[in-house]
Coordinates of C-alpha atoms and ligand atoms in Angstrom, one line a residue:
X660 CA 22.6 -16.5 -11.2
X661 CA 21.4 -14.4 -14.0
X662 CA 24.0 -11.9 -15.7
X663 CA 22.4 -8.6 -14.9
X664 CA 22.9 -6.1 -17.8
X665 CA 26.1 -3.6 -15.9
X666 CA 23.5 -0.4 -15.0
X667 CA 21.5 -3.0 -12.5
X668 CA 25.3 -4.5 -11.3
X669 CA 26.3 -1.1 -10.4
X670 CA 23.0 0.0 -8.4
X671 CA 23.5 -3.3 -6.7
X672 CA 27.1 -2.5 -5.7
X673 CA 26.1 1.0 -4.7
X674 CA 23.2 -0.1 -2.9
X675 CA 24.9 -2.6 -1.1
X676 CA 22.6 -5.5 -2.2
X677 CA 23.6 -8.9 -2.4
X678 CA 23.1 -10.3 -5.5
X679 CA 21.7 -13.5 -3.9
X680 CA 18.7 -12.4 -3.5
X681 CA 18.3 -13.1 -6.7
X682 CA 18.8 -16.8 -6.4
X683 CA 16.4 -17.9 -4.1
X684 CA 13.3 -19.4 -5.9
X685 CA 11.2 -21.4 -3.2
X686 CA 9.6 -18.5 -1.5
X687 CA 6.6 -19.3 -0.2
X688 CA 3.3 -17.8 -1.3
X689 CA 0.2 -16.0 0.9
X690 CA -3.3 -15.8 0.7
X691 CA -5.8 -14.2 2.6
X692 CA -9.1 -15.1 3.1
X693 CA -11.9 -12.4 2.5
X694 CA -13.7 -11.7 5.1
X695 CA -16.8 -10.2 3.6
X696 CA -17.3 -13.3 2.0
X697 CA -20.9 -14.7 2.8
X698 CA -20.5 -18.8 2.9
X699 CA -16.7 -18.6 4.0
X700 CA -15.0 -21.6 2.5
X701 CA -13.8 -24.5 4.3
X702 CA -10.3 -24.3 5.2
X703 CA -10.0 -28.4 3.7
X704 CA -11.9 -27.7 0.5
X705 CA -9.8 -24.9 0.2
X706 CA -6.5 -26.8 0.4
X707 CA -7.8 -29.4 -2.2
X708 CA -8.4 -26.4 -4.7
X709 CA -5.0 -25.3 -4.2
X710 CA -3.3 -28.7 -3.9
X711 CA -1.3 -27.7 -0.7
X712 CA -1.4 -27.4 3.1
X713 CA -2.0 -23.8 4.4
X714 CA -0.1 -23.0 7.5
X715 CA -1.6 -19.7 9.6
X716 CA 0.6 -17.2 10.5
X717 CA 0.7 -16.1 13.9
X718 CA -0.3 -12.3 14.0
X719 CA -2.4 -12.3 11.1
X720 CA -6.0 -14.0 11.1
X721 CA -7.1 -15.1 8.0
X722 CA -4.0 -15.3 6.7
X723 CA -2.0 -18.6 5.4
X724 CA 1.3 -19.5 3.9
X725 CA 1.2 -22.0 1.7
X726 CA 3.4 -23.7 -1.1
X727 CA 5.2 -21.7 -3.8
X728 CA 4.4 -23.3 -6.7
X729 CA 0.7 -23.0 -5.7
X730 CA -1.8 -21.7 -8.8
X731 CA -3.8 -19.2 -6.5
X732 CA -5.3 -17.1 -9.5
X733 CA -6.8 -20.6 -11.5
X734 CA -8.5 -21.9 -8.3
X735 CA -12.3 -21.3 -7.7
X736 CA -11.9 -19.8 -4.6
X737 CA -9.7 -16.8 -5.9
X738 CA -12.3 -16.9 -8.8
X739 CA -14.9 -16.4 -6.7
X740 CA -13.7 -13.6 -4.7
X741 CA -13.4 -15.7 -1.6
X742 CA -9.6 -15.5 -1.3
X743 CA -6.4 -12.9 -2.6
X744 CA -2.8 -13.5 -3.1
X745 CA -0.8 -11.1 -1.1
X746 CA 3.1 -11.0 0.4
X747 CA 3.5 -11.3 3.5
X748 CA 5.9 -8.2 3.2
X749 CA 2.9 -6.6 2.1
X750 CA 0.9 -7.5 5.3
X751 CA 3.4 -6.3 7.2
X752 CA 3.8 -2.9 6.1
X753 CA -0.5 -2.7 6.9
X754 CA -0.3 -4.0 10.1
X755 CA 2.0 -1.4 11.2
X756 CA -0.9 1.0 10.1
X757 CA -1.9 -0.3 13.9
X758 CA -5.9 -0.2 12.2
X759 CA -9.2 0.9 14.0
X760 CA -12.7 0.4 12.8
X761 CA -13.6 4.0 12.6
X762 CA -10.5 5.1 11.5
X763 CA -10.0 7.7 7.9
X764 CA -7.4 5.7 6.0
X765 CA -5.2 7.6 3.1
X766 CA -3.4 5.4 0.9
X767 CA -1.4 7.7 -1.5
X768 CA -0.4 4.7 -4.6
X769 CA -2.9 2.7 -4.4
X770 CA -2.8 0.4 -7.4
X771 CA -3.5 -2.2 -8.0
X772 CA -4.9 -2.2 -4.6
X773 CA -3.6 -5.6 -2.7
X774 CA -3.0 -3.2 0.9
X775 CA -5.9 -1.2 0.0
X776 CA -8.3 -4.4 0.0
X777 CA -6.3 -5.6 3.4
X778 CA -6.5 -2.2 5.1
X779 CA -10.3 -2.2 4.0
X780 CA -10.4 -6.0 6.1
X781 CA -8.8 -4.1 9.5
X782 CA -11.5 -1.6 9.2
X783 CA -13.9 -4.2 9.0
X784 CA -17.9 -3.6 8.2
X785 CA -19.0 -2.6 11.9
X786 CA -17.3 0.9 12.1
X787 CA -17.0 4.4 10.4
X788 CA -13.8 4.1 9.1
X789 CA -13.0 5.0 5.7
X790 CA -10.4 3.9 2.8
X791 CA -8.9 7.0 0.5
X792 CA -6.8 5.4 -2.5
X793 CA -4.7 7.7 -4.6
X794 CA -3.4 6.9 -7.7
X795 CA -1.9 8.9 -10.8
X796 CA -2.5 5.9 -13.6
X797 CA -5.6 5.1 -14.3
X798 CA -5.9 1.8 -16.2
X799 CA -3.9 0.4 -13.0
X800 CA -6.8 2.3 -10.8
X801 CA -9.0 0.5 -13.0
X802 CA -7.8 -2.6 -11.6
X803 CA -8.3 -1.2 -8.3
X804 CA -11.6 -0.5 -8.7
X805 CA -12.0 -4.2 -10.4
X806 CA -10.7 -5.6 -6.6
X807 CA -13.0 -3.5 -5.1
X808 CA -16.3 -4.6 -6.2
X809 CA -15.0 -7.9 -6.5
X810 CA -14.3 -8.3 -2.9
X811 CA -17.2 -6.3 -2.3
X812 CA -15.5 -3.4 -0.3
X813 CA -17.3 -0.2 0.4
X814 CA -16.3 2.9 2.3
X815 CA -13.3 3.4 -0.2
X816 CA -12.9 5.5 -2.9
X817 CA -10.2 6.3 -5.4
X818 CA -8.7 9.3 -7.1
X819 CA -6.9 9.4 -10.0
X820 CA -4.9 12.1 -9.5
X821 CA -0.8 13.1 -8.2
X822 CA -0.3 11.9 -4.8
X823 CA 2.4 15.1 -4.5
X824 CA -0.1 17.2 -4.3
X825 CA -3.7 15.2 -3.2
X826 CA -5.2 17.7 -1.1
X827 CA -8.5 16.2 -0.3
X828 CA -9.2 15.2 3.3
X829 CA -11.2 12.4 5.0
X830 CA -14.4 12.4 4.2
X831 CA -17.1 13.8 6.7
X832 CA -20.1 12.3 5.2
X833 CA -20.1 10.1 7.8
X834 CA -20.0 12.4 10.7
X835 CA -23.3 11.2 11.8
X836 CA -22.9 7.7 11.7
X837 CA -19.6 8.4 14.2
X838 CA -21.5 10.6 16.5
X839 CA -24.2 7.4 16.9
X840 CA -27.5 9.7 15.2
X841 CA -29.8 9.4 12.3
X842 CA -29.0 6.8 9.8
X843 CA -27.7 3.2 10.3
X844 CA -25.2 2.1 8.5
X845 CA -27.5 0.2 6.3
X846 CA -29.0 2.7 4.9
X847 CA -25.7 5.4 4.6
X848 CA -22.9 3.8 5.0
X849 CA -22.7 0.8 3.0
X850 CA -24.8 0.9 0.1
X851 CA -23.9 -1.6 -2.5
X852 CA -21.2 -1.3 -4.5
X853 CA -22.8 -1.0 -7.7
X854 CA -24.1 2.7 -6.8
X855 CA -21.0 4.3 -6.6
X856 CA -19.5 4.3 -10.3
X857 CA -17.9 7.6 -11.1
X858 CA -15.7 7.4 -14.0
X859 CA -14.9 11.2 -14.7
X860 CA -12.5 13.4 -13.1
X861 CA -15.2 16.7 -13.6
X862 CA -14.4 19.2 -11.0
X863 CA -18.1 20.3 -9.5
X864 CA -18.6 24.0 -8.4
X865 CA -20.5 23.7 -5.0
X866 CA -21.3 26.2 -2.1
X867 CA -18.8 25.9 0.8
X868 CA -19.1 26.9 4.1
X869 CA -16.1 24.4 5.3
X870 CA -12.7 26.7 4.8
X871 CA -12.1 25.5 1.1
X872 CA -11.3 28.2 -0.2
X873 CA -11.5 27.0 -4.2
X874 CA -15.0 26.2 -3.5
X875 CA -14.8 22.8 -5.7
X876 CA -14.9 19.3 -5.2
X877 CA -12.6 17.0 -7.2
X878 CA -15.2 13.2 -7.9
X879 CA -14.0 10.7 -7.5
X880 CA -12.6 7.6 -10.3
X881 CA -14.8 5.6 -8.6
X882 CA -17.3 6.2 -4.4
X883 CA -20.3 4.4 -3.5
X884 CA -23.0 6.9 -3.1
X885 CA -22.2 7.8 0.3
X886 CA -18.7 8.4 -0.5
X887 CA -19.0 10.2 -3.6
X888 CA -21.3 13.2 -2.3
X889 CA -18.5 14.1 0.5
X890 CA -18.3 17.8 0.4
X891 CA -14.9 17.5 1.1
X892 CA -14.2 19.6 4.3
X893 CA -11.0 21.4 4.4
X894 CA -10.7 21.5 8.3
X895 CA -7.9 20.4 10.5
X896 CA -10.4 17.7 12.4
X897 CA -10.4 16.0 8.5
X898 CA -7.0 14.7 8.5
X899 CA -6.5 11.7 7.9
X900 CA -6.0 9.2 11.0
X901 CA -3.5 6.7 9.3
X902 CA -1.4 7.5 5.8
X903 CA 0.4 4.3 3.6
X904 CA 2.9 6.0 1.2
X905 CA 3.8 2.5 -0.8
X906 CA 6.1 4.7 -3.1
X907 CA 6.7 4.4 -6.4
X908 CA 10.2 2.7 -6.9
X909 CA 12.6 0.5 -8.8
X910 CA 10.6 -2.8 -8.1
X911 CA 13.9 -4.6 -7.7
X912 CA 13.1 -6.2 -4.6
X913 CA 10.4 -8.3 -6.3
X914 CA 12.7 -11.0 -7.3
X915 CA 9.6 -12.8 -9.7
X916 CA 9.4 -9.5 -11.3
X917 CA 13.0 -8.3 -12.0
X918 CA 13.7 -12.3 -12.9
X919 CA 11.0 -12.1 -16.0
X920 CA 13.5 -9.6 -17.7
X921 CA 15.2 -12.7 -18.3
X922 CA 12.2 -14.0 -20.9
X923 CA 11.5 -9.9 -21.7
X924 CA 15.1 -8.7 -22.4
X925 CA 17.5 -6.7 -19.9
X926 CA 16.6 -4.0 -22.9
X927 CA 13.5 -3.2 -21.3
X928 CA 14.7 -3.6 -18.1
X929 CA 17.3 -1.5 -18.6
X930 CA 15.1 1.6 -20.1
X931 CA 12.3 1.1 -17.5
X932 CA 14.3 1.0 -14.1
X933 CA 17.8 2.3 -14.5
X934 CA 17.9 5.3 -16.7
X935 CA 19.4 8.0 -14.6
X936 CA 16.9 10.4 -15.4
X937 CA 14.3 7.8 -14.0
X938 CA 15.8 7.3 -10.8
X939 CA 16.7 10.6 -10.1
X940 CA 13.5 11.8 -10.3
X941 CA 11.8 8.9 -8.5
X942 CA 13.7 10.0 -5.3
X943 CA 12.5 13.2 -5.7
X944 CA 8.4 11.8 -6.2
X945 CA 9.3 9.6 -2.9
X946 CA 10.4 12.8 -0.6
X947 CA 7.3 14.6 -2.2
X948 CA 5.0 11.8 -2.2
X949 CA 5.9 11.0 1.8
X950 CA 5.8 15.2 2.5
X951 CA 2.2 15.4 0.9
X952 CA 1.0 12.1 2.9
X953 CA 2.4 13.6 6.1
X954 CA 0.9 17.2 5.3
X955 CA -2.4 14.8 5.3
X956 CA -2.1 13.4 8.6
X957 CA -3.4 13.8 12.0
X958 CA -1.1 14.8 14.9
X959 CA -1.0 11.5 16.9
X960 CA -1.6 9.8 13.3
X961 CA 1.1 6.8 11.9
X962 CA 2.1 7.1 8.6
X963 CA 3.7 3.8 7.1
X964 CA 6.2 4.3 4.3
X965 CA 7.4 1.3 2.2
X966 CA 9.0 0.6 -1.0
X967 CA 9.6 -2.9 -2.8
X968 CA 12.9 -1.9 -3.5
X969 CA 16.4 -2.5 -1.3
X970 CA 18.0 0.1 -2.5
X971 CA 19.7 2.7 0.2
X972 CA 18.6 5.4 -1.4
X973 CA 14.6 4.8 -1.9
X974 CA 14.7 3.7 1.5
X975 CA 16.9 5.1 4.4
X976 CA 17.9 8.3 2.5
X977 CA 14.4 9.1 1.9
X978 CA 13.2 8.1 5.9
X979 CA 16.2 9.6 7.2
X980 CA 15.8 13.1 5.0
X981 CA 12.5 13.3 6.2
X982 CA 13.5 12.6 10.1
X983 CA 15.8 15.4 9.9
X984 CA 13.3 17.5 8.7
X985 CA 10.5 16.7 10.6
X986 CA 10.9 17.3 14.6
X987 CA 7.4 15.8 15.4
X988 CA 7.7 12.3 12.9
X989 CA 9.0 9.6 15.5
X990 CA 9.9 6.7 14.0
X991 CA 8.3 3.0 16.4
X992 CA 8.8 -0.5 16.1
X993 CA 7.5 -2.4 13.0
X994 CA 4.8 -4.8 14.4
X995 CA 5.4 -8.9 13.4
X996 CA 8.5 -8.4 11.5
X997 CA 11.0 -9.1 14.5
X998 CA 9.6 -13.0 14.3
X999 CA 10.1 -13.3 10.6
X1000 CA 13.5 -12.1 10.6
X1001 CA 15.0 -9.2 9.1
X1002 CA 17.8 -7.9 7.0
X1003 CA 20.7 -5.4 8.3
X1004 CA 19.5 -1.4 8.0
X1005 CA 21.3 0.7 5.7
X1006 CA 23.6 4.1 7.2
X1007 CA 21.8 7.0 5.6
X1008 CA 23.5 9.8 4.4
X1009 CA 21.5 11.7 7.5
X1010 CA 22.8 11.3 11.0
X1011 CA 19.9 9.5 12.3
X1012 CA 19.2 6.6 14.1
X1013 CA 17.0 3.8 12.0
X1014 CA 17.0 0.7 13.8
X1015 CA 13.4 0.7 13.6
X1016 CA 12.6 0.8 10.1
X1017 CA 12.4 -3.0 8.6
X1018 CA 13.9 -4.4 5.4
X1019 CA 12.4 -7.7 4.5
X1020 CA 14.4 -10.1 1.7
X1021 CA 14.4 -13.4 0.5
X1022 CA 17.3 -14.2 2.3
X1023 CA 16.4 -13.1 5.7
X1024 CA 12.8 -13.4 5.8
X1025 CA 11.7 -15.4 3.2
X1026 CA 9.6 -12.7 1.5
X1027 CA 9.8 -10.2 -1.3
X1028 CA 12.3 -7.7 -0.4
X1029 CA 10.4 -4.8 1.0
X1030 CA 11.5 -1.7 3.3
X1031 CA 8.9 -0.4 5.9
X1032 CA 9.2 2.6 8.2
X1033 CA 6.5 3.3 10.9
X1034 CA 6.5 7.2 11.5
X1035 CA 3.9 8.6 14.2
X1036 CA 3.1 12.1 13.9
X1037 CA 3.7 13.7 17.6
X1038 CA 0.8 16.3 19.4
X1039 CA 2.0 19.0 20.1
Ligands
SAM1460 C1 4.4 0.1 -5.6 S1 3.0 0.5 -6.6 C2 1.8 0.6 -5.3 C3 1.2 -0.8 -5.0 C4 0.0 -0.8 -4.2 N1 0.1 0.0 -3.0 C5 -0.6 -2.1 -3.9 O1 -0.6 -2.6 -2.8 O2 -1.1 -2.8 -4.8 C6 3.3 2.2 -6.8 C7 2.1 2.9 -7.5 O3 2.4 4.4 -7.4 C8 1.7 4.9 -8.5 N2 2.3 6.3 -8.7 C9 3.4 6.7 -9.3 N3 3.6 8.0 -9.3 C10 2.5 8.5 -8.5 C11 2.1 9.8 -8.1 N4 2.9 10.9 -8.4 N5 1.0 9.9 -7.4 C12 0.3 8.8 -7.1 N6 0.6 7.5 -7.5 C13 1.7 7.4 -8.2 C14 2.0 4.0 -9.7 O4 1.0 4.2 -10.7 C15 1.8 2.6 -8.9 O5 0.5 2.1 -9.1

């Protein structure tokens, strides 16, 4: 086992994490296959570019495990756009999103996009449904963008902006499309991809007869056409139908990740993740971060909070401060993640029953360690 530098020791102590985690190193790898890919490759061809079997996983089309010490980014298929690496963690905290094809999809830090690209793959090419990605860095929204028009996704757009306070709503643009008149989607709603760059941030002064009250629109980092000229209605039928806060956080449940700091330095490790001031305030972005994304949301709406960290605090504290706030948020079951098997639930500081939320670890589930809680917002 690696000797951790005494700050990480402690927060694993405090957080009740077993150090073991750690340890395991055959973790499988995923892929998925893109499914806006015109000559889909063969699944055989597919296995000789990667050198290993792929084995489906129940619950998830288009979706393979496959061996751990597969090279997914040098083969031609990844090259080509025609496959992505994701965890299977990762998948999991989409699928609870429970997509629709016409559904308005917020997704409040976005980058670099792997669950953005996936929720764009549940809404599929046939319906209305829209993608909203939030992020406040924007080299790391560049890369998003980068995924985007190489898996040719449209009907998303990204912001570079603070998902605490991300105001814009779902866009409208489309209204027609969803009430079956005027345009196909052709002609509106997917134009290709290469229409829509929108670098700037420039606030645009524009008549508003929709309740906005600042009379501006905020472009976009980066719309297709159809997108980009939203006028960005401010009315309560504009909420978003499903919100994915995947919170900023310590990162120490990606084992790969915290086990490079052995090559990097502890150093580095040590300034970018446990500095008091650091983690103090992330806790405080995660309650804002998951207020704002609820603010955004329709009532009858899920909202899917997740954090690739197993630390008490990032996870339980923050679901079950928000549960004792919040009379309508109901947390329900996580989808697929009872077969993979899970690790035990943390006691929050807040009275509050969390047996539904999911923590996935290397141990238990052979994944990334990852905490998901499915939240639907009740009518009232
Ligand atoms: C765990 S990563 C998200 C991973 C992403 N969902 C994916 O699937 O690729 C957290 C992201 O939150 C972003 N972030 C940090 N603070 C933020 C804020 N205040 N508003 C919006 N995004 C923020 C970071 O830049 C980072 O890209």
């Amino acid at each position: 086992m690696p000797v951790f530098p005494p700050s990480f020791q402690k927060f694993l102590k405090e957080n009740e994490i077993d150090p073991a985690v750690y340890e395991i190193k055959d973790l499988p790898r995923y892929i998925r296959i893109n499914p806006r890919d015109r000559n889909p490759i063969d699944r055989n061809e597919l296995e000789l570019q990667l050198g290993t079997m792929l084995y489906s996983v129940p619950g998830l089309d288009g979706f393979f495990r496959l061996d751990g010490k597969a090279k997914i980014v040098g083969c031609q298929a990844y090259k080509d756009g025609k496959i992505y690496g994701i965890d299977l963690s990762s998948a999991i905290a989409v699928y609870a999103l429970d997509l629709k094809k016409d559904d308005h999809v917020l997704d409040l830090c976005c980058a670099p996009g792997a669950k953005l690209c996936m929720i764009s793959d549940f809404l599929g090419t046939n319906g209305t449904g829209t993608v909203t990605g939030v992020d406040i860095s924007k080299h790391r929204a560049a890369t998003c963008r980068s995924l985007l028009k190489k898996y040719r996704i449209g009907r998303a757009r990204l912001f570079v902006t603070d998902g605490t306070t991300f105001g814009v709503r779902a866009p409208s643009f489309l209204d027609p499309l969803r009430q079956g008149e005027g345009n196909t989607m052709r002609s509106s709603g997917q134009n290709r991809l290469g229409e829509g760059l929108s670098e700037d941030l420039t606030v645009l002064a524009v008549d508003s007869d929709n309740g906005h009250n600042s009379a501006s629109i905020i472009k976009p980092f980066w719309a297709p056409k159809t997108l980009r000229n939203d006028p960005q209605k401010a009315k309560d039928e504009y909420l978003y139908d499903k919100v994915l806060v995947d919170a900023e956080c310590t990162h120490d449940g990606s084992v790969t990740h915290i086990l490079k700091y052995e090559k990097w330095g502890w150093d580095a490790f040590e300034k970018n993740f446990m500095n008091l001031d650091r983690t103090e305030s992330l806790w405080d972005l995660q309650r804002q971060l998951i207020t704002n994304g609820w603010s955004l949301l329709k009532p009858g709406g899920i909202l899917v909070y997740s954090t690739c960290s197993l630390s008490r605090q990032q996870n339980e504290d923050v679901i079950g401060w928000f549960l004792s706030k919040y009379n309508h948020a109901q947390l329900e079951e996580v989808p697929l993640a009872a077969q993979l098997g899970t690790a035990r639930i943390r006691r929050s500081q807040y009275d509050i029953d969390l047996s539904m939320t999911v923590r996935l670890d290397p141990i238990c589930s052979k994944t990334s360690g990852f905490f998901v809680a499915k939240i639907r917002k009740s009518v009232v």
